[in-house]
PDB file of C-alpha atoms in Angstrom:
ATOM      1  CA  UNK A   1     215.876 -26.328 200.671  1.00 47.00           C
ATOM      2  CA  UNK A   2     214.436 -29.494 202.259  1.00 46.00           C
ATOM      3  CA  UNK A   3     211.147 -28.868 200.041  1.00 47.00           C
ATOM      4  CA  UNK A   4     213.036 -28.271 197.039  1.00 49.00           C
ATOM      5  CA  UNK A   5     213.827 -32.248 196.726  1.00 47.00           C
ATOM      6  CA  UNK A   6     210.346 -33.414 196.284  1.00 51.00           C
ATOM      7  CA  UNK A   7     209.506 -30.828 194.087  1.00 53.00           C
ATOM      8  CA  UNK A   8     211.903 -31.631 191.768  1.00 50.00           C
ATOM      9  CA  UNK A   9     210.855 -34.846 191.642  1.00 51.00           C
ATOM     10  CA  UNK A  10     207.274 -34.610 191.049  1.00 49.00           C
ATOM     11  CA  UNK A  11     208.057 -32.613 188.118  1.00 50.00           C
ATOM     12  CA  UNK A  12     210.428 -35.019 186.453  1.00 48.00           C
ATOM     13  CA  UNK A  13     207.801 -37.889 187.222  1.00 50.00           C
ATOM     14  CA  UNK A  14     205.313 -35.714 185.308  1.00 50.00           C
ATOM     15  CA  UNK A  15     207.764 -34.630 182.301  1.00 46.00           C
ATOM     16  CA  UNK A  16     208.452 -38.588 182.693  1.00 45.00           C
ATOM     17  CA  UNK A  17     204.281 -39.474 182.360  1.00 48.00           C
ATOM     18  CA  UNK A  18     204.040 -36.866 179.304  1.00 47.00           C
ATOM     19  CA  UNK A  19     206.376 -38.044 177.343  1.00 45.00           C
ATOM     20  CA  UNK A  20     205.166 -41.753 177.510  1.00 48.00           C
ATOM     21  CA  UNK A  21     201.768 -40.688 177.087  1.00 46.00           C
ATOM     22  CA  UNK A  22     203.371 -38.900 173.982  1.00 46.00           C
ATOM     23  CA  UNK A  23     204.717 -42.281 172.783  1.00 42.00           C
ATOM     24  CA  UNK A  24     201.187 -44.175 173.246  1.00 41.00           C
ATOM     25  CA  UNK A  25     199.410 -42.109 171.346  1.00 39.00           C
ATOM     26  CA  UNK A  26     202.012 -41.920 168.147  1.00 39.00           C
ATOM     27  CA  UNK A  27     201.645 -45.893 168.174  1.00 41.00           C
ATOM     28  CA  UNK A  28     198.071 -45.845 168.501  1.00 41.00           C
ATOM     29  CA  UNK A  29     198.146 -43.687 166.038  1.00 44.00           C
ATOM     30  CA  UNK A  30     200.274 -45.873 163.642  1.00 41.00           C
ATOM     31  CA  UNK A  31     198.377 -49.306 164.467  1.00 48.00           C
ATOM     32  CA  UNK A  32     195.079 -47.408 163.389  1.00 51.00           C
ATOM     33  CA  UNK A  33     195.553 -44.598 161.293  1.00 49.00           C
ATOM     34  CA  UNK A  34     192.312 -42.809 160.481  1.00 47.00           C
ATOM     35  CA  UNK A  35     190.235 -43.982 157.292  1.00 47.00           C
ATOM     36  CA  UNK A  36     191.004 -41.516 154.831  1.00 43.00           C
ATOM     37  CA  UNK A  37     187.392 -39.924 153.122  1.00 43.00           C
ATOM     38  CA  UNK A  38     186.803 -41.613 149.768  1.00 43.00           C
ATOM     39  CA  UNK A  39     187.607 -38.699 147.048  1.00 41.00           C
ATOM     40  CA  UNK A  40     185.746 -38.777 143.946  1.00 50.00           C
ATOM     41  CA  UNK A  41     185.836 -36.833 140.856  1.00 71.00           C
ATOM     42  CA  UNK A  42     182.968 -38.495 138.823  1.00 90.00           C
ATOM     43  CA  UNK A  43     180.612 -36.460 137.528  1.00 95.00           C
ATOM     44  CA  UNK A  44     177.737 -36.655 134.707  1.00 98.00           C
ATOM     45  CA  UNK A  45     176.790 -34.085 132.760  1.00 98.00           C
ATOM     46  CA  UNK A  46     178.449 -31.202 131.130  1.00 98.00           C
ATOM     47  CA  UNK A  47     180.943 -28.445 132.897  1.00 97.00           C
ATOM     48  CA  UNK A  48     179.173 -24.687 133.884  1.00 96.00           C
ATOM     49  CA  UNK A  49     180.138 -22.708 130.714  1.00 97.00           C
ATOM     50  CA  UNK A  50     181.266 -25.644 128.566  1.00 98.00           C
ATOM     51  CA  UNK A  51     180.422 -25.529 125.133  1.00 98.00           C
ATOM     52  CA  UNK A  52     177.484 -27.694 124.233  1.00 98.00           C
ATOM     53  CA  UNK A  53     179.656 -29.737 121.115  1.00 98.00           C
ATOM     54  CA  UNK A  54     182.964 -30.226 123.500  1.00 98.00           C
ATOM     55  CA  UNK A  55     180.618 -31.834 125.813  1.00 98.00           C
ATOM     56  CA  UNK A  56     178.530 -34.157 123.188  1.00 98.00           C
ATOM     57  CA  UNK A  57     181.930 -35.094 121.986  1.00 97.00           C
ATOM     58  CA  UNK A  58     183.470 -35.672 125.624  1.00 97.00           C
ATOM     59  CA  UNK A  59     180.504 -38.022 126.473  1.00 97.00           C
ATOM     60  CA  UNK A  60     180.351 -39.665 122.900  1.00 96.00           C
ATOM     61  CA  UNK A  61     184.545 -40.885 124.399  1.00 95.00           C
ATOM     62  CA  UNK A  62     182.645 -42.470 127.342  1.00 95.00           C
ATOM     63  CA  UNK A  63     180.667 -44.576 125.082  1.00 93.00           C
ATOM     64  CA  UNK A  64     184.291 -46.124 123.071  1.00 88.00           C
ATOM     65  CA  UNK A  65     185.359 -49.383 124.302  1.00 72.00           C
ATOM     66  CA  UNK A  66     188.561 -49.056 123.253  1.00 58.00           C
ATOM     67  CA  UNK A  67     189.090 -45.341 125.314  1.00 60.00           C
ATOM     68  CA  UNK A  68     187.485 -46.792 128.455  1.00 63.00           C
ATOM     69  CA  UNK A  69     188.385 -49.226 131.649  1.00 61.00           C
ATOM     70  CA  UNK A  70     186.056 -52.119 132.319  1.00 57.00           C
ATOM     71  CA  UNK A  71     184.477 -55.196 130.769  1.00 60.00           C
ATOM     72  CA  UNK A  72     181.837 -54.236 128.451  1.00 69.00           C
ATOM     73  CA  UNK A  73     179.834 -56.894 130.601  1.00 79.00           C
ATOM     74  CA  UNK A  74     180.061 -54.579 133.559  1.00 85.00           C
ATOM     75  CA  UNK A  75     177.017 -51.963 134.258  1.00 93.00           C
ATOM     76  CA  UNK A  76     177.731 -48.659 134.435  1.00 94.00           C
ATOM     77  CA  UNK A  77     175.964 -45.319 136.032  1.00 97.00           C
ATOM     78  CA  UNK A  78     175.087 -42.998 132.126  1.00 97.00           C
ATOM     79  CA  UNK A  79     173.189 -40.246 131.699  1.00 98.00           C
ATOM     80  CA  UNK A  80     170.586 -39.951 129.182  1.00 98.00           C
ATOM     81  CA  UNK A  81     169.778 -36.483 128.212  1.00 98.00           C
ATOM     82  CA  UNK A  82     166.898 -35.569 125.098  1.00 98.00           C
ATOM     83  CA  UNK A  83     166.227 -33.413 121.996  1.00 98.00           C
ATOM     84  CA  UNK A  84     163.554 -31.942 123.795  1.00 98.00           C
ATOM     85  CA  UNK A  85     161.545 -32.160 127.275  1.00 98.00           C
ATOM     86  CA  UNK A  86     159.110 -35.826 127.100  1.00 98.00           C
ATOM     87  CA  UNK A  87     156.935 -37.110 129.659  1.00 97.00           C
ATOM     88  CA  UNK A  88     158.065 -39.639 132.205  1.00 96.00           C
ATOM     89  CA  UNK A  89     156.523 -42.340 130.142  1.00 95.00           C
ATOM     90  CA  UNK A  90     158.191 -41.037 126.574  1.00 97.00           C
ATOM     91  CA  UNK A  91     160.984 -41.332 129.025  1.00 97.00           C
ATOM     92  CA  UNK A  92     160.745 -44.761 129.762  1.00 96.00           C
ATOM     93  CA  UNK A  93     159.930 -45.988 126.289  1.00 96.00           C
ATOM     94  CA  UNK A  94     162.717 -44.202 124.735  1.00 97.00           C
ATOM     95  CA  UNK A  95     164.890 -46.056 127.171  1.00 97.00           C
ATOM     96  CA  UNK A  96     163.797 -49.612 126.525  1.00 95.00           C
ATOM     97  CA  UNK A  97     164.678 -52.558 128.909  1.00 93.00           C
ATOM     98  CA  UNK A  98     167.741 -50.023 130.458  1.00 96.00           C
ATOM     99  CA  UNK A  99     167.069 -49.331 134.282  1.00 95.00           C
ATOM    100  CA  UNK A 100     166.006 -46.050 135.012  1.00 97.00           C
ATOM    101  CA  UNK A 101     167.732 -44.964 138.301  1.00 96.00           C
ATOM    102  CA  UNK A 102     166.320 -41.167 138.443  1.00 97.00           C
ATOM    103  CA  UNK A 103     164.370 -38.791 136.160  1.00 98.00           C
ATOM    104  CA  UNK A 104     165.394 -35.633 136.406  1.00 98.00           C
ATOM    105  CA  UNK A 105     162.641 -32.733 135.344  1.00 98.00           C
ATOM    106  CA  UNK A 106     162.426 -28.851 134.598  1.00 98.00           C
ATOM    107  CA  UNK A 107     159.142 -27.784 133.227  1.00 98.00           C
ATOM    108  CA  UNK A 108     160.171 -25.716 130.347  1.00 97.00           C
ATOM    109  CA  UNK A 109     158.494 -21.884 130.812  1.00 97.00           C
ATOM    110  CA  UNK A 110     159.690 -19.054 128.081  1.00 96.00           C
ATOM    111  CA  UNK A 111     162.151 -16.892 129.502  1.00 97.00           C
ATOM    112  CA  UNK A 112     161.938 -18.214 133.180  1.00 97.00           C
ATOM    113  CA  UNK A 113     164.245 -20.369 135.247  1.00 96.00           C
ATOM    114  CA  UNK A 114     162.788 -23.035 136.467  1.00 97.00           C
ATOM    115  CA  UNK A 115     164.449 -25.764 138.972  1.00 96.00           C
ATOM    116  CA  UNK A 116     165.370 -29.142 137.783  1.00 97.00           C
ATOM    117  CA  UNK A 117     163.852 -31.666 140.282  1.00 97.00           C
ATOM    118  CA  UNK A 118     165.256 -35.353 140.549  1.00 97.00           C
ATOM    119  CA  UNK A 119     163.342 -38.076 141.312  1.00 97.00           C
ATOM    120  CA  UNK A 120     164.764 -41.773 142.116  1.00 96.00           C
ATOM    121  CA  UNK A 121     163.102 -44.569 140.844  1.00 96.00           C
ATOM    122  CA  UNK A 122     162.760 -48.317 141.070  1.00 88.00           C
ATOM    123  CA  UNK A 123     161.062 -49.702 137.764  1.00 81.00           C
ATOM    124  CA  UNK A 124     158.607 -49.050 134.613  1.00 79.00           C
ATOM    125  CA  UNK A 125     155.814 -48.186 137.478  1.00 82.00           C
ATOM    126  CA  UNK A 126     157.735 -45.937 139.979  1.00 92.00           C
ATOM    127  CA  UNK A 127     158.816 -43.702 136.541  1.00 94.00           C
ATOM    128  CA  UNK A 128     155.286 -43.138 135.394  1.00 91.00           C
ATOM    129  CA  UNK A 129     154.333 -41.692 138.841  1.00 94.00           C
ATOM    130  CA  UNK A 130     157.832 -39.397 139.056  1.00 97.00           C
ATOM    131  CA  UNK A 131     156.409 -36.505 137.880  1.00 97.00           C
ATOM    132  CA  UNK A 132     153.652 -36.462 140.725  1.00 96.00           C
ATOM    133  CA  UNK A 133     156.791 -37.114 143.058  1.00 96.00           C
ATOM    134  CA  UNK A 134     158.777 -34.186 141.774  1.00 97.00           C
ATOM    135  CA  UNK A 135     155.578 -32.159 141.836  1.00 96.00           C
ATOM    136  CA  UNK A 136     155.236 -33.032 145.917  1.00 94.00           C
ATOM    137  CA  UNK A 137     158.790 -31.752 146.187  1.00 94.00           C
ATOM    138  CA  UNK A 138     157.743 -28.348 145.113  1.00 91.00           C
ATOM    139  CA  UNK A 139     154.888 -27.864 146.656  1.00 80.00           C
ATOM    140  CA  UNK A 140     156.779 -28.451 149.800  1.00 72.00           C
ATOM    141  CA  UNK A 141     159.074 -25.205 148.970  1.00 69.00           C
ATOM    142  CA  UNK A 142     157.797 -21.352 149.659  1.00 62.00           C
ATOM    143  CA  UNK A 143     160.701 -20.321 147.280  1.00 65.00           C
ATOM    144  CA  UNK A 144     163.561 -17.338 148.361  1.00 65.00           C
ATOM    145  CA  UNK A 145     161.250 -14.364 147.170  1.00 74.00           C
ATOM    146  CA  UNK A 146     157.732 -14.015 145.611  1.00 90.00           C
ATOM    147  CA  UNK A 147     158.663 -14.644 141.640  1.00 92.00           C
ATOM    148  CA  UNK A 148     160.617 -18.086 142.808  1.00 91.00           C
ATOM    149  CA  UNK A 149     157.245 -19.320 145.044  1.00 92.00           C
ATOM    150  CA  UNK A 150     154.759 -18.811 141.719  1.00 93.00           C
ATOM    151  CA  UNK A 151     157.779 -20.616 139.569  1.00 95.00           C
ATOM    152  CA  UNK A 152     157.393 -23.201 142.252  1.00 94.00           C
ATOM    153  CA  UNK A 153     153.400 -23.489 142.180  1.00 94.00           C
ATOM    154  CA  UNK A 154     153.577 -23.416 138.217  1.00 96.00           C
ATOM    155  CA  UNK A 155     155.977 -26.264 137.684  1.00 97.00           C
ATOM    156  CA  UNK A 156     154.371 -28.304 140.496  1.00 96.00           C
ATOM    157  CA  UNK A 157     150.662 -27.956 139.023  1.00 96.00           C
ATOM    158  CA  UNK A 158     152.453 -28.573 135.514  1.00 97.00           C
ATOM    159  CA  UNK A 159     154.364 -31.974 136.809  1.00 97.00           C
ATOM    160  CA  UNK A 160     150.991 -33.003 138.159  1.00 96.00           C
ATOM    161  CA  UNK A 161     149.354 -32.430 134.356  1.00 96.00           C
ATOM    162  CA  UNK A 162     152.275 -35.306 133.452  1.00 96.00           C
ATOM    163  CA  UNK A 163     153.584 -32.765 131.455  1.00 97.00           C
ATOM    164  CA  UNK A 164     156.764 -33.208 128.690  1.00 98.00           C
ATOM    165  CA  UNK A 165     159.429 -31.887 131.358  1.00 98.00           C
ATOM    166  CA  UNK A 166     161.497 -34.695 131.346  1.00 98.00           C
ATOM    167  CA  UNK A 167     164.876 -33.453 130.347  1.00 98.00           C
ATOM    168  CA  UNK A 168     167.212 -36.172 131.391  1.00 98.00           C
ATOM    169  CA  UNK A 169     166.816 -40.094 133.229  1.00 98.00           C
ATOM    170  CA  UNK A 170     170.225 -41.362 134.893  1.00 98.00           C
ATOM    171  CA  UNK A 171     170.536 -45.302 133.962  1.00 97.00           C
ATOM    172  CA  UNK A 172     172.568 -48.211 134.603  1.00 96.00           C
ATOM    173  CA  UNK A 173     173.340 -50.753 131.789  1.00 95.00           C
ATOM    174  CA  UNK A 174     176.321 -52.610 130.318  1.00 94.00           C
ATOM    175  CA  UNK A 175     178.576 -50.296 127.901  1.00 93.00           C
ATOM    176  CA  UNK A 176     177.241 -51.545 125.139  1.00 92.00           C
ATOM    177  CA  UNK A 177     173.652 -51.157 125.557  1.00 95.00           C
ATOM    178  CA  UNK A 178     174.342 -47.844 126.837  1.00 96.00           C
ATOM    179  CA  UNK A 179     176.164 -46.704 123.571  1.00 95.00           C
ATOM    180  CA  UNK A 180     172.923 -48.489 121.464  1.00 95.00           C
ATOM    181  CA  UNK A 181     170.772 -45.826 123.512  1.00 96.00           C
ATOM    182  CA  UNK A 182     173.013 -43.152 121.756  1.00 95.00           C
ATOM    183  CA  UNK A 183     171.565 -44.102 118.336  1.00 96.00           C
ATOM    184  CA  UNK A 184     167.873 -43.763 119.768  1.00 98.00           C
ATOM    185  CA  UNK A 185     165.908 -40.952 117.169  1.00 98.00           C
ATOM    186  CA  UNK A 186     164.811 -38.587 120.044  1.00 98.00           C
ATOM    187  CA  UNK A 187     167.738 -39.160 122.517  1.00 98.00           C
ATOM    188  CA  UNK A 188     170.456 -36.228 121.980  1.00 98.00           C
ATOM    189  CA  UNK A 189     173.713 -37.812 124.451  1.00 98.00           C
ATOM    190  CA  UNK A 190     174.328 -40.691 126.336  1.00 98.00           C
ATOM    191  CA  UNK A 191     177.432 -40.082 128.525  1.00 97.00           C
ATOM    192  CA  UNK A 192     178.500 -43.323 131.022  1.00 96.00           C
ATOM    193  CA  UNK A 193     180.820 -43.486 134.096  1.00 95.00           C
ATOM    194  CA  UNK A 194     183.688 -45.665 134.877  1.00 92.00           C
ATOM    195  CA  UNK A 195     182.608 -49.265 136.369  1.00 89.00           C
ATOM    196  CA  UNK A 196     183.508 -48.736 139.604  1.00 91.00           C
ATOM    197  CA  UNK A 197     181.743 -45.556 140.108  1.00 93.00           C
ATOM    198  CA  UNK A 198     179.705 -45.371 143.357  1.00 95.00           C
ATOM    199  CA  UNK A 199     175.881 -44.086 142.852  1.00 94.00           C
ATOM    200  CA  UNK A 200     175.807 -41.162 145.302  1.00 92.00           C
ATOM    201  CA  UNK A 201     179.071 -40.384 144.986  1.00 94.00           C
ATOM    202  CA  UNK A 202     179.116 -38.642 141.292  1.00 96.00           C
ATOM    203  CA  UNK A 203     177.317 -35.155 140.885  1.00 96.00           C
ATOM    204  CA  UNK A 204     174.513 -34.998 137.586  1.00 97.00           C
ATOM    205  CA  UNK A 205     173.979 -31.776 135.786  1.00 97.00           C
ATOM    206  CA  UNK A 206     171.581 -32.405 132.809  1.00 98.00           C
ATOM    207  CA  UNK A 207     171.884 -30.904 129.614  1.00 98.00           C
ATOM    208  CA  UNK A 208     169.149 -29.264 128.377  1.00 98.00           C
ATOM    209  CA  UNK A 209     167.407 -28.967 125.070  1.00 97.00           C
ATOM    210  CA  UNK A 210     167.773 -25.105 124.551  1.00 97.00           C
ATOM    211  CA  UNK A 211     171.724 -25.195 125.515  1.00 97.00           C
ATOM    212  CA  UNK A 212     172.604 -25.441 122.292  1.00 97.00           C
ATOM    213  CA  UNK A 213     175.508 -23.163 122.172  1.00 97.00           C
ATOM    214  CA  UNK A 214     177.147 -23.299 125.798  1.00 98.00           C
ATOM    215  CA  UNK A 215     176.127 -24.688 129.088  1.00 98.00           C
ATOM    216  CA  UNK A 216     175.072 -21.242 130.600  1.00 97.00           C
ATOM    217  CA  UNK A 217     171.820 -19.931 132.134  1.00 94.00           C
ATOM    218  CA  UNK A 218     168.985 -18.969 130.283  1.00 94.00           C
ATOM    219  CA  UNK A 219     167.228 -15.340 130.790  1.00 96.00           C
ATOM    220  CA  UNK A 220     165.038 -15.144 133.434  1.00 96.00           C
ATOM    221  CA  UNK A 221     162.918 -12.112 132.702  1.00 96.00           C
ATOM    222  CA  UNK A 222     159.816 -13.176 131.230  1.00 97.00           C
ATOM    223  CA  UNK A 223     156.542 -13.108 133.090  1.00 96.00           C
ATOM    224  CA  UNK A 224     155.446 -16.311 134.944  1.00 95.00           C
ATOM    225  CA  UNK A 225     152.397 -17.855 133.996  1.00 95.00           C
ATOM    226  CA  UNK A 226     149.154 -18.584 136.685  1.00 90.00           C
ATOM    227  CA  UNK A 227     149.055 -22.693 135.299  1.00 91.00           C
TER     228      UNK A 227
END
């Protein structure tokens, strides 16, 4: 019985040291609650399966400064897609003085996927050398299989040929210059982002010229080309 006593205690001093370690860590946990991960919903470009004249309509709205938030003053993150694929320098020119943030190119091959490559940019003379920086990027893939490596080693000897596989830039201007792109003979959308959008935090998915129905995948059974 004598050994009871002290056992007794040392558990109550214990149930005693839980509970106020318990109590510490609730008010540590109220004087610095955890930063909560930014969420963001932005996104440029049209939906997977979206028909193509919902979307041209849904970015035409971004372009309204009566439907949008934000000074017209303000620069904004857009996305300026084309009739058909243009060369990084067609690119540029059909963009005027608006900054180019990233071309994004897909060298265009008859009945064959081909990946869309972005390439970030920092002025008139980074854009003319993007397509021999997309080209790099493929020829450091092998590709999944054998038909995705020789789609690889076509598009990246094409990009080096400055070919017209420009299919979209990303851009940052004021509303209104970005809406004045819009009216550009050769440019087919200009869709822009909220001002407070966060580059790197919005996804991209170009249009491109032969989605001209919906936004859905192209065949993929023709033969791919040597060059």
């Amino acid at each position: 019985m004598s050994c009871g006593v002290p056992d007794r205690i040392a558990t109550a001093a214990a149930v005693v040291c839980a509970v106020a370690l318990a109590v510490v860590v609730v008010v540590l946990g109220v004087e610095n609650p955890p930063t909560p991960r930014p969420v963001s919903t932005d996104s440029l470009g049209p939906d997977a399966g979206e028909p193509v004249a919902d979307y041209l309509a849904r970015a035409a709205v971004t372009l309204d400064e009566a439907a949008v938030d934000g000074a017209d003053s303000d620069p904004r993150w857009g996305l300026v897609t084309f009739d058909d694929e243009v060369t990084a320098t067609d690119a540029d020119a059909l963009t005027g003085d608006v900054r180019i943030s990233q071309v994004w190119f897909r060298v265009p091959i008859d009945r064959v996927q081909t990946p869309i490559v972005p390439v970030g940019v920092a002025g008139a003379e980074s854009v003319a050398r993007a397509s021999g920086l997309a080209a790099a990027q493929l020829h450091g893939t092998t590709g999944e299989w054998d038909r995705q490596a020789r789609v690889d080693a076509v598009s990246a000897w094409r990009l080096t040929q400055d070919c017209a596989c420009v299919v979209a830039v990303t851009v940052r201007a004021p509303l209104s210059e970005l809406a004045a792109l819009s009216d550009v003979a050769g440019v087919r959308s200009v869709e822009s982002l909220p001002a407070d959008a966060v580059f790197g935090r919005f996804a991209v998915r170009p249009l491109l010229p032969e989605q001209t129905e919906a936004v859905t995948p192209g065949p993929d059974d023709g033969e791919v080309p040597e060059r």
